[in-house]
Coordinates of C-alpha atoms and ligand atoms in Angstrom, one line a residue:
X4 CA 32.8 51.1 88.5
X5 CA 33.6 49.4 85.7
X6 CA 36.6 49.0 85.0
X7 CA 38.3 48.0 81.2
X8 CA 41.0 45.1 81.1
X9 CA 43.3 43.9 78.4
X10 CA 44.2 41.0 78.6
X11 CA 47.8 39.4 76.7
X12 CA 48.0 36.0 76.0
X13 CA 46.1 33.4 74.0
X14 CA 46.7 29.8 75.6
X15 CA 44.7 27.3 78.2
X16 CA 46.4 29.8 81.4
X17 CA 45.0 33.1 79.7
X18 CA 41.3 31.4 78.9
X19 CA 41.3 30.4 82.9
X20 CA 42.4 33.9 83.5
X21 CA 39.8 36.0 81.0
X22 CA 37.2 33.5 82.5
X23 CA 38.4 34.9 86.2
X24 CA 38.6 38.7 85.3
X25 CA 34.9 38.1 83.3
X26 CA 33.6 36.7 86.0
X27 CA 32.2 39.5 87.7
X28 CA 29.7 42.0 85.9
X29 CA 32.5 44.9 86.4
X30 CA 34.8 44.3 84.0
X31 CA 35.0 44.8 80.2
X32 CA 37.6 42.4 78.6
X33 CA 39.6 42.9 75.8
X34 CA 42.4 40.6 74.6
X35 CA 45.0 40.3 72.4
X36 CA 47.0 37.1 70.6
X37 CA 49.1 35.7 68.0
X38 CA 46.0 33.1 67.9
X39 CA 42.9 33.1 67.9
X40 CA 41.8 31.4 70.9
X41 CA 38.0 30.8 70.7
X42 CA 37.1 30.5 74.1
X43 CA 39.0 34.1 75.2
X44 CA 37.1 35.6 71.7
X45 CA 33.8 34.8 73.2
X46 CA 34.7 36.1 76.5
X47 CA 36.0 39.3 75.2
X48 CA 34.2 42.4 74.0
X49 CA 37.1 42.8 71.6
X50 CA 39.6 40.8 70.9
X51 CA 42.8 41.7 67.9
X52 CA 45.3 39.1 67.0
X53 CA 48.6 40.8 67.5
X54 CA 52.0 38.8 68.4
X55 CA 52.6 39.1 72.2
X56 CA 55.9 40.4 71.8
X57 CA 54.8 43.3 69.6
X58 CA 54.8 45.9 73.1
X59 CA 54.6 49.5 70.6
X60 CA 51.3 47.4 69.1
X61 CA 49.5 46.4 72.2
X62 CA 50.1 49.8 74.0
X63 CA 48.2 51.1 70.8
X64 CA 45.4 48.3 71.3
X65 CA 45.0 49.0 74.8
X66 CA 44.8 52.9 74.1
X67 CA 42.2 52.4 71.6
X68 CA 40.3 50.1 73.8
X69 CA 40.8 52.6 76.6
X70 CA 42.3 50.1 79.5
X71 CA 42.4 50.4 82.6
X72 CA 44.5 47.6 83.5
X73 CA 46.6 44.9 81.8
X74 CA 47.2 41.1 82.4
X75 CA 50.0 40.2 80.7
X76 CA 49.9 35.9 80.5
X77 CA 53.4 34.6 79.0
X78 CA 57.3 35.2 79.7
X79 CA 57.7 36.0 76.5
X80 CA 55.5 38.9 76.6
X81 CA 57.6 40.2 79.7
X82 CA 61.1 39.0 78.1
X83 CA 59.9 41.5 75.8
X84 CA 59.1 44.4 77.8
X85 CA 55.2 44.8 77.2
X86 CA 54.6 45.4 81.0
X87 CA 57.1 48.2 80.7
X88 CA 55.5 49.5 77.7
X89 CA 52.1 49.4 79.0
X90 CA 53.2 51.0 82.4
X91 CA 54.6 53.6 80.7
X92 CA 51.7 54.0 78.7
X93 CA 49.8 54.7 82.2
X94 CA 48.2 51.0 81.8
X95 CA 48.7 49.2 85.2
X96 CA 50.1 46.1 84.3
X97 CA 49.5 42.7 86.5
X98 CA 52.7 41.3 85.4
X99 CA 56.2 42.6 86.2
X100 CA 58.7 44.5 84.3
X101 CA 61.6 42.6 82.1
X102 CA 64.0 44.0 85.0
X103 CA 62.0 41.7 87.2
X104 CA 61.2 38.9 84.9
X105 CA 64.7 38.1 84.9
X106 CA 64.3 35.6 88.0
X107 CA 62.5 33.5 85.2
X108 CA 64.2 34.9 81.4
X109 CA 67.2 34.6 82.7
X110 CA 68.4 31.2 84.8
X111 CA 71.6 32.8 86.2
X112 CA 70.8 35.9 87.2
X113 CA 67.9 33.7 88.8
X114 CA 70.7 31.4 90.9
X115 CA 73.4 34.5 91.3
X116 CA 70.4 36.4 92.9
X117 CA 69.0 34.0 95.0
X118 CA 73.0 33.3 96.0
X119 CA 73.3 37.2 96.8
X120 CA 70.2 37.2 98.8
X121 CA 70.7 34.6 100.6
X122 CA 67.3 33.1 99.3
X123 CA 66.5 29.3 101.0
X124 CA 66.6 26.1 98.7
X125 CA 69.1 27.4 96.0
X126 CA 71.1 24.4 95.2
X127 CA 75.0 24.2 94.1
X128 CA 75.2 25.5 90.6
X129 CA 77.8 27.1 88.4
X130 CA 77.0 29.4 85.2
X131 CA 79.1 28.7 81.8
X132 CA 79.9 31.2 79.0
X133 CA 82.2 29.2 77.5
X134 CA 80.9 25.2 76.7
X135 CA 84.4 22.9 77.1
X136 CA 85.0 24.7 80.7
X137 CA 80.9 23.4 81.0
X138 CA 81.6 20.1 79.6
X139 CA 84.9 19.9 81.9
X140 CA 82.7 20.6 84.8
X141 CA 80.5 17.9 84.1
X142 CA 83.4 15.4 84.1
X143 CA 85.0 16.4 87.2
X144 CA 81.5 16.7 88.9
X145 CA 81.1 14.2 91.5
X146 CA 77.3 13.2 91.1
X147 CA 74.2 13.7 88.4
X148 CA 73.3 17.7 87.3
X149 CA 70.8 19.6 85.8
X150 CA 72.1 21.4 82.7
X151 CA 70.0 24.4 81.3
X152 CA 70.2 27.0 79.5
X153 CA 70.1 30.4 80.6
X154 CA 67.5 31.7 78.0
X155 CA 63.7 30.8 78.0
X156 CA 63.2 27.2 76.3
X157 CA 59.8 26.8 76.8
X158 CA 60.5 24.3 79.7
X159 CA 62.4 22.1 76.8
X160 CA 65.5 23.0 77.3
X161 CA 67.0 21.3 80.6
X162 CA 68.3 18.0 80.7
X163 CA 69.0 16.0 83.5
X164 CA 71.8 13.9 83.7
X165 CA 70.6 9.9 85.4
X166 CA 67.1 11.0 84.7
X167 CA 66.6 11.7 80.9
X168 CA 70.4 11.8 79.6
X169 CA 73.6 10.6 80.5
X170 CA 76.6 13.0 80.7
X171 CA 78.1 11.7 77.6
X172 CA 74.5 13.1 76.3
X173 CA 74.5 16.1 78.0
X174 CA 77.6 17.3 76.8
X175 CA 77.1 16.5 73.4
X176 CA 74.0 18.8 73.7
X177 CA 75.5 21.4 75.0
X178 CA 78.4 21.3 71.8
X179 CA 75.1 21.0 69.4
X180 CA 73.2 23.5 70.8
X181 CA 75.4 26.7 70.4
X182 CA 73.6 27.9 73.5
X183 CA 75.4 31.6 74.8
X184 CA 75.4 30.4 78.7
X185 CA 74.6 27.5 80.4
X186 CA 74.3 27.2 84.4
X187 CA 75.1 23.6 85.5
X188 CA 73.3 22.3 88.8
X189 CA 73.1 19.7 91.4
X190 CA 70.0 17.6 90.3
X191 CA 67.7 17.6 92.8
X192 CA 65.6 14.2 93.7
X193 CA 62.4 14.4 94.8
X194 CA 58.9 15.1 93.9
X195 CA 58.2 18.6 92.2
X196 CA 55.5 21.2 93.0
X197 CA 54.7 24.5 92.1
X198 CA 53.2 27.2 94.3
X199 CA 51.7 30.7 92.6
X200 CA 51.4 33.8 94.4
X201 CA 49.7 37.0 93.8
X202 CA 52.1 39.8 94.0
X203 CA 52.1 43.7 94.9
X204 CA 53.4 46.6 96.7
X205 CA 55.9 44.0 98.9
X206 CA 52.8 42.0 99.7
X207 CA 52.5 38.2 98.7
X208 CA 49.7 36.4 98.8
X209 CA 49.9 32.5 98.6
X210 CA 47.7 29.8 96.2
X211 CA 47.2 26.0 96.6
X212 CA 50.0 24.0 95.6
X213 CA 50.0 22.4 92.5
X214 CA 51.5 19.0 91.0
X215 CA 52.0 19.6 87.1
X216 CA 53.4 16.8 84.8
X217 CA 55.6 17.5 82.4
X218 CA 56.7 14.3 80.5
X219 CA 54.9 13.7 77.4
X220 CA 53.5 9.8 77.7
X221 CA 51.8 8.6 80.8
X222 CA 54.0 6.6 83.5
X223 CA 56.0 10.2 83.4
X224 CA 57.6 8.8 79.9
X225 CA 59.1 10.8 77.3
X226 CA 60.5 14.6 76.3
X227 CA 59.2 17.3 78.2
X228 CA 56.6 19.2 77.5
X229 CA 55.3 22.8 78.9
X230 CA 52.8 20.5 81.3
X231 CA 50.3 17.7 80.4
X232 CA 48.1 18.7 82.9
X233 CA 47.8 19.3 87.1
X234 CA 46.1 18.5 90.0
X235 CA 45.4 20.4 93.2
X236 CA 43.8 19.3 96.9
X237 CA 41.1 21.1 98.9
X238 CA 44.0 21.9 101.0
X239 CA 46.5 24.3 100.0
X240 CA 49.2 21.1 100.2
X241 CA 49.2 18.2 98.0
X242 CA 48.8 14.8 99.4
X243 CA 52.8 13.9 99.7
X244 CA 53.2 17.6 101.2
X245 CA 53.1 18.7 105.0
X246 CA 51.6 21.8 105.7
X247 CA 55.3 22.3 106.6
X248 CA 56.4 22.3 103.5
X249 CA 54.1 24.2 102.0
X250 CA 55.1 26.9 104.5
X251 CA 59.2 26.5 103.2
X252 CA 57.7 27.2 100.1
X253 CA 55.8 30.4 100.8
X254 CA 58.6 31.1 102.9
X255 CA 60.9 30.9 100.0
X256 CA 58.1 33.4 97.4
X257 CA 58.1 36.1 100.9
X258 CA 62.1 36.5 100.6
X259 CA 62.1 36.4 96.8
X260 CA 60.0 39.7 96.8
X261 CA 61.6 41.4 100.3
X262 CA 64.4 41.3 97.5
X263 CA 62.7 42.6 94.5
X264 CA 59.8 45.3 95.9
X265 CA 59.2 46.5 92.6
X266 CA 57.6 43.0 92.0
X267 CA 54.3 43.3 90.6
X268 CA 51.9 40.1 89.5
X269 CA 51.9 36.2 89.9
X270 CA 55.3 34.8 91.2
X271 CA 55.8 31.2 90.5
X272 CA 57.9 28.6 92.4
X273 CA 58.5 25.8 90.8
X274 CA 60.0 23.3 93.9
X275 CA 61.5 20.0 94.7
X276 CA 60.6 18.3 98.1
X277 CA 64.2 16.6 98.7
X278 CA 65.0 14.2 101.4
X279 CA 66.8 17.6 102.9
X280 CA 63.5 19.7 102.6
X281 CA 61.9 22.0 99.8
X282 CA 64.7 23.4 96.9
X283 CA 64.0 25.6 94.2
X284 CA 64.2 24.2 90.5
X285 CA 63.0 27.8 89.2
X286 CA 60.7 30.7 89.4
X287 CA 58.3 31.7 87.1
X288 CA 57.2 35.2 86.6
X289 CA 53.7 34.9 85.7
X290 CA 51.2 31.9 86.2
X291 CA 51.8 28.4 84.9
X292 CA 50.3 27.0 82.2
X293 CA 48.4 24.4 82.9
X294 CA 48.2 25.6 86.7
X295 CA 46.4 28.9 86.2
X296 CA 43.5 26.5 85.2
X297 CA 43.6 24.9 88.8
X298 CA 44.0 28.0 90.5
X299 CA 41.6 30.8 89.4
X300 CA 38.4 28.2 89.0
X301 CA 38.5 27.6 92.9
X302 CA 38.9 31.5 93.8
X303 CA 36.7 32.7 95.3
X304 CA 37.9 36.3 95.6
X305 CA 37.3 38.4 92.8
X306 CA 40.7 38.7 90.6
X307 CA 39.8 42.3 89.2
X308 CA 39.7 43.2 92.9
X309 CA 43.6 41.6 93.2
X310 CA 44.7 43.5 90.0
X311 CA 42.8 47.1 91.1
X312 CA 44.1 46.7 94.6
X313 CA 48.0 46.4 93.0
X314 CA 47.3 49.2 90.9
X315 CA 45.5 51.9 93.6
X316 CA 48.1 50.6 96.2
X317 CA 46.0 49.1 98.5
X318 CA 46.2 45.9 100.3
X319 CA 45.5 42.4 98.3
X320 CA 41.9 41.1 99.3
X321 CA 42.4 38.4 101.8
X322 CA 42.4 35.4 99.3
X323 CA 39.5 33.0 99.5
X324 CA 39.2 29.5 97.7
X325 CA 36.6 27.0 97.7
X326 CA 38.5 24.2 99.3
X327 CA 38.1 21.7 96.2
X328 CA 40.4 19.7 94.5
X329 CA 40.9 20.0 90.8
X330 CA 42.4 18.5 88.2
X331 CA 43.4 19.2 84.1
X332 CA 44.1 17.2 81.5
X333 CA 45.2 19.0 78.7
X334 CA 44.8 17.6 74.8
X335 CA 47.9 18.2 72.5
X336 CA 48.7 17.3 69.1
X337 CA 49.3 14.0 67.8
X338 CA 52.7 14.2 67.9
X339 CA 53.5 16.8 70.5
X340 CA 56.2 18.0 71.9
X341 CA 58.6 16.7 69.2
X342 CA 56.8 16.9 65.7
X343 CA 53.1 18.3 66.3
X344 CA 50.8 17.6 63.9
X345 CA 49.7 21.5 63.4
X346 CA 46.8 22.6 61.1
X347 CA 44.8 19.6 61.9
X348 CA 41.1 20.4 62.7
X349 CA 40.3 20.2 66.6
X350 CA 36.7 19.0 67.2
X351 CA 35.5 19.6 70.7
X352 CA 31.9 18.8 72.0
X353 CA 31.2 22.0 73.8
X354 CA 27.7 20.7 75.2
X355 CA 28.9 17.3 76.5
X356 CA 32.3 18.4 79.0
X357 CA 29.2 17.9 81.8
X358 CA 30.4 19.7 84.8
X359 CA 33.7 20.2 84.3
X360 CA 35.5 23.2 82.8
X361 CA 37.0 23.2 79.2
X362 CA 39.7 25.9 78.5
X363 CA 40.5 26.2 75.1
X364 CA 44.7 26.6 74.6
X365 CA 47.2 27.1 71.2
X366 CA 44.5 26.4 68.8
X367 CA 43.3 28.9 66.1
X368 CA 39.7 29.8 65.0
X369 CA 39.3 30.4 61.5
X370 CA 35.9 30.1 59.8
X371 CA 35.3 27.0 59.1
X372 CA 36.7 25.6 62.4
X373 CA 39.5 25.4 65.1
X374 CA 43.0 24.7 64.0
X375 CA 45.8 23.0 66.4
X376 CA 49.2 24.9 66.1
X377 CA 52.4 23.6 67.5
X378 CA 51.6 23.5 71.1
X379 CA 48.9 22.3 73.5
X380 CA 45.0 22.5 72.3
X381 CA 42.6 22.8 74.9
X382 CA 42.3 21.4 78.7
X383 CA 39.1 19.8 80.7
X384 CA 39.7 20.8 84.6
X385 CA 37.6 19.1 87.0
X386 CA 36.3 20.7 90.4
X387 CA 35.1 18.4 93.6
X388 CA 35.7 17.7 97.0
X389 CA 38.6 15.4 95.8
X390 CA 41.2 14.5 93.6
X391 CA 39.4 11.2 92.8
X392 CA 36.4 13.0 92.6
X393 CA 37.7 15.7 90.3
X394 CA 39.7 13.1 87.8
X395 CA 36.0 11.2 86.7
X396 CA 34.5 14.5 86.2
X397 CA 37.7 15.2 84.1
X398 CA 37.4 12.1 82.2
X399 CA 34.0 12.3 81.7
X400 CA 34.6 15.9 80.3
X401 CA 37.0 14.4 77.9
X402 CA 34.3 12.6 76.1
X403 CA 34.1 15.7 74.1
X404 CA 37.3 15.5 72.7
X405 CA 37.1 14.5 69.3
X406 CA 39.8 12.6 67.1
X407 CA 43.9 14.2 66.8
X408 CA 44.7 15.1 70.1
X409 CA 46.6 12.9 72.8
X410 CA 45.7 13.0 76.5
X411 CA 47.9 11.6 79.4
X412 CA 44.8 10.0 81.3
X413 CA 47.0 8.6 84.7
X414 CA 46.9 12.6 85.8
X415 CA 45.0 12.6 88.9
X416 CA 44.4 8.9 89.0
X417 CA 44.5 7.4 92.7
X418 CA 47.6 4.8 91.4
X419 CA 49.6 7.9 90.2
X420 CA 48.8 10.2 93.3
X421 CA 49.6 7.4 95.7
X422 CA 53.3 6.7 93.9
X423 CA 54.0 10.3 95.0
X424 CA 53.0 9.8 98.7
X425 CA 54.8 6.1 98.3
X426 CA 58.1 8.5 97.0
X427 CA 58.0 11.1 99.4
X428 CA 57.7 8.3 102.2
X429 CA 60.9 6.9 100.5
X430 CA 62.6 9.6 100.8
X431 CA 61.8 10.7 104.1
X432 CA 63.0 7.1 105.1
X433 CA 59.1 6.2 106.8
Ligands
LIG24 P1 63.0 24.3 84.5 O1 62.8 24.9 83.1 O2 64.1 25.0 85.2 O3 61.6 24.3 85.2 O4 63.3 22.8 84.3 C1 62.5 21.9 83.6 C2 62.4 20.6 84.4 O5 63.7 20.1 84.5 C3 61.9 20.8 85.8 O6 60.5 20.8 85.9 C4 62.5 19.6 86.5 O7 61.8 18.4 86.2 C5 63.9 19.4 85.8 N1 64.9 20.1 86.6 C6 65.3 21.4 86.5 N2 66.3 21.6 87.4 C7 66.5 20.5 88.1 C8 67.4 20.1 89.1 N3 68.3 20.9 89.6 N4 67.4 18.8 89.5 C9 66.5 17.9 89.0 N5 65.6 18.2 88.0 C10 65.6 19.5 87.5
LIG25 N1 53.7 24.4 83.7 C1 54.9 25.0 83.8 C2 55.0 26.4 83.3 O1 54.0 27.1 83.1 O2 56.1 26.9 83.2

């Protein structure tokens, strides 16, 4: 049967997902964007430029298309209350409700809950209304914290004291930033990685790890951005992980949802293997952009069988992947994250990415040619048996880029991959 999806979202994670839900010959796509996003257009059977916060306007797209089901790709979108809408609409959403979104829109009812439910790896943290008793906090705190605000920032907003900012710094930017709460935590030191699972009816249903990279400039220099790009292994651990770890992890998604069973879609942790084992820095309530584009290329199980088999109640098909490692390299605007260069023309070389993938991202099609906006352009992933093997098909992909964009190349490179292991080994004291 086929079935009709709609599809929110028009960045590098919602291309890799309309690529995965097109993928089979039983779905008809339909999406919706504040962009156009070239590579989801040509995907799509329809596709109607519409801010994904706009819930009352996408209910009325998906009526007229007639959807089945939804896939809803950004918090924002959830912050707002479109899976709700489209729920109530009688479209079955992949994507949970603002109620449950909350363990990523809002970062203190994200550490309060996980404090309540005795969830493992919450760290010490404390959540501030009011910003001197904040900044007094930070003075009498005996070590280096994390301060960030409790509303969605885009991944921009947290600063981390002995890392990016001193505490002189960090309390000036909390008396600048006239944010309404702030939760203050123990930084954790380690090496981060994120692990994605597909969510429904109390069942959860574990991806590879990931390894995304968030500062702007190669060498893990500069601001941070929402992700430069990722790299996965054929296993579902990463090189510096044990399969132990990866466990504590998954261990750490199973008693997020035996606490929230209304859960419904992708549940992201976003983790910090610490000399005392796995913490969590956040969750996500929907896929990470840029690691949807590592995920959904190497399964192998169909994902409009995932999202009908949430929706009819049924179990989640055992999930199979192809036991590659990838890895994406995303290209941003000159400038990006601090002063993009937006409006600029984006020339890519469709024909000549070779064998690897290229998702386009935040870039608009007009008619006379893509447009970068404020955010990421488009991503190259490689696929292969490993990481080395995946980073020259990568690079070799990026020959297609043409002239604007910047690329942090060290992504996936053995020198970079082999600092993690050497910092993991550090840690551990081998
Ligand atoms: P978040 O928006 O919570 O993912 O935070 C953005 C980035 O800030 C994370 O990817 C980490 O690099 C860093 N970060 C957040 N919380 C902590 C923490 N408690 N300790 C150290 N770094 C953190
Ligand atoms: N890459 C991090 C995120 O999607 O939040």
């Amino acid at each position: 049967m086929t079935e009709t999806a709609l599809l929110v979202g028009g960045g590098g994670r919602e291309h890799a997902i309309a690529r995965a839900l097109a993928a089979g010959s039983d779905c008809e796509l339909y999406a919706c964007a504040s962009n156009r996003n070239p590579g989801i257009a040509e995907l799509a059977a329809g596709f109607e430029q519409l801010s994904e916060t706009a819930a009352a306007d996408i209910v009325a797209y998906a009526e007229e298309v007639g959807a089945d089901v939804a896939v809803v790709g950004p918090e924002s979108a959830l912050q707002a209350g479109v899976a709700d809408a489209l729920d109530d609409a009688g479209v079955y959403t992949f994507g949970p409700q603002a109620e449950e979104a909350k363990i990523e829109t809002d970062k203190a009812f994200q550490r309060r809950f996980m404090e309540e439910k005795e969830i493992p790896g919450c760290p010490d943290f404390a959540v501030f209304e009011d910003i001197d008793a904040a900044c007094d906090y930070i003075d009498d705190y005996d070590g280096d914290l994390a301060v960030k605000p409790a509303g969605l920032t885009g991944g921009k907003g947290v600063k981390v004291t002995g890392d990016q900012v001193t505490k002189a710094e960090a309390k000036e930017y909390l008396r600048d930033s006239e944010y309404e709460e702030v939760v203050l935590e123990e930084r954790l030191v380690g090496e981060e990685f994120t692990v994605q699972a597909f969510v429904a009816n109390g069942e959860v249903h574990p991806t590879p790890a990931v390894q995304d990279h968030k500062r702007a400039y190669e060498g893990d220099e500069g601001p941070n951005t929402g992700g430069m790009g990722s790299y996965t292994d054929a296993a579902p651990e990463l090189p510096f992980m044990t399969g132990d770890d990866y466990a504590a992890a998954v261990e750490v998604l199973e008693a997020t949802i035996d606490a929230l069973p209304d859960y419904k879609g992708v549940l992201y942790g976003q983790f910090m293997l610490t000399a005392e084992g796995v913490k969590v820095i956040e969750f996500n309530a929907r896929f990470g952009d840029p690691e949807a584009m590592n995920t959904l290329p190497v399964l192998e199980t169909s994902f409009l069988d995932v999202v009908t088999a949430a929706r009819d109640g049924d179990s989640i098909p055992q999930l199979e992947f192809a036991g590659k490692a990838t890895v994406c390299k995303y290209a941003v605007p000159d400038g990006y994250p601090t002063d993009p260069d937006s409006g600029a023309k984006v020339t890519v070389d469709e024909e000549n990415v070779g064998d690897a993938l290229l998702f386009y991202a935040s870039v608009d099609a007009r008619e006379d040619g893509i447009y970068t906006t404020t955010s990421r352009s488009f991503a190259v992933v490689g696929v292969a048996d490993t990481i080395d093997a995946a980073e020259k098909q990568a690079e070799s992909g990026l020959a297609a880029a043409g002239e604007g964009v910047r690329i942090r190349h060290d992504i996936g490179k053995p020198e970079l991959v082999q600092k993690r292991i050497d910092h993991v080994a550090e840690l551990r004291g081998e």
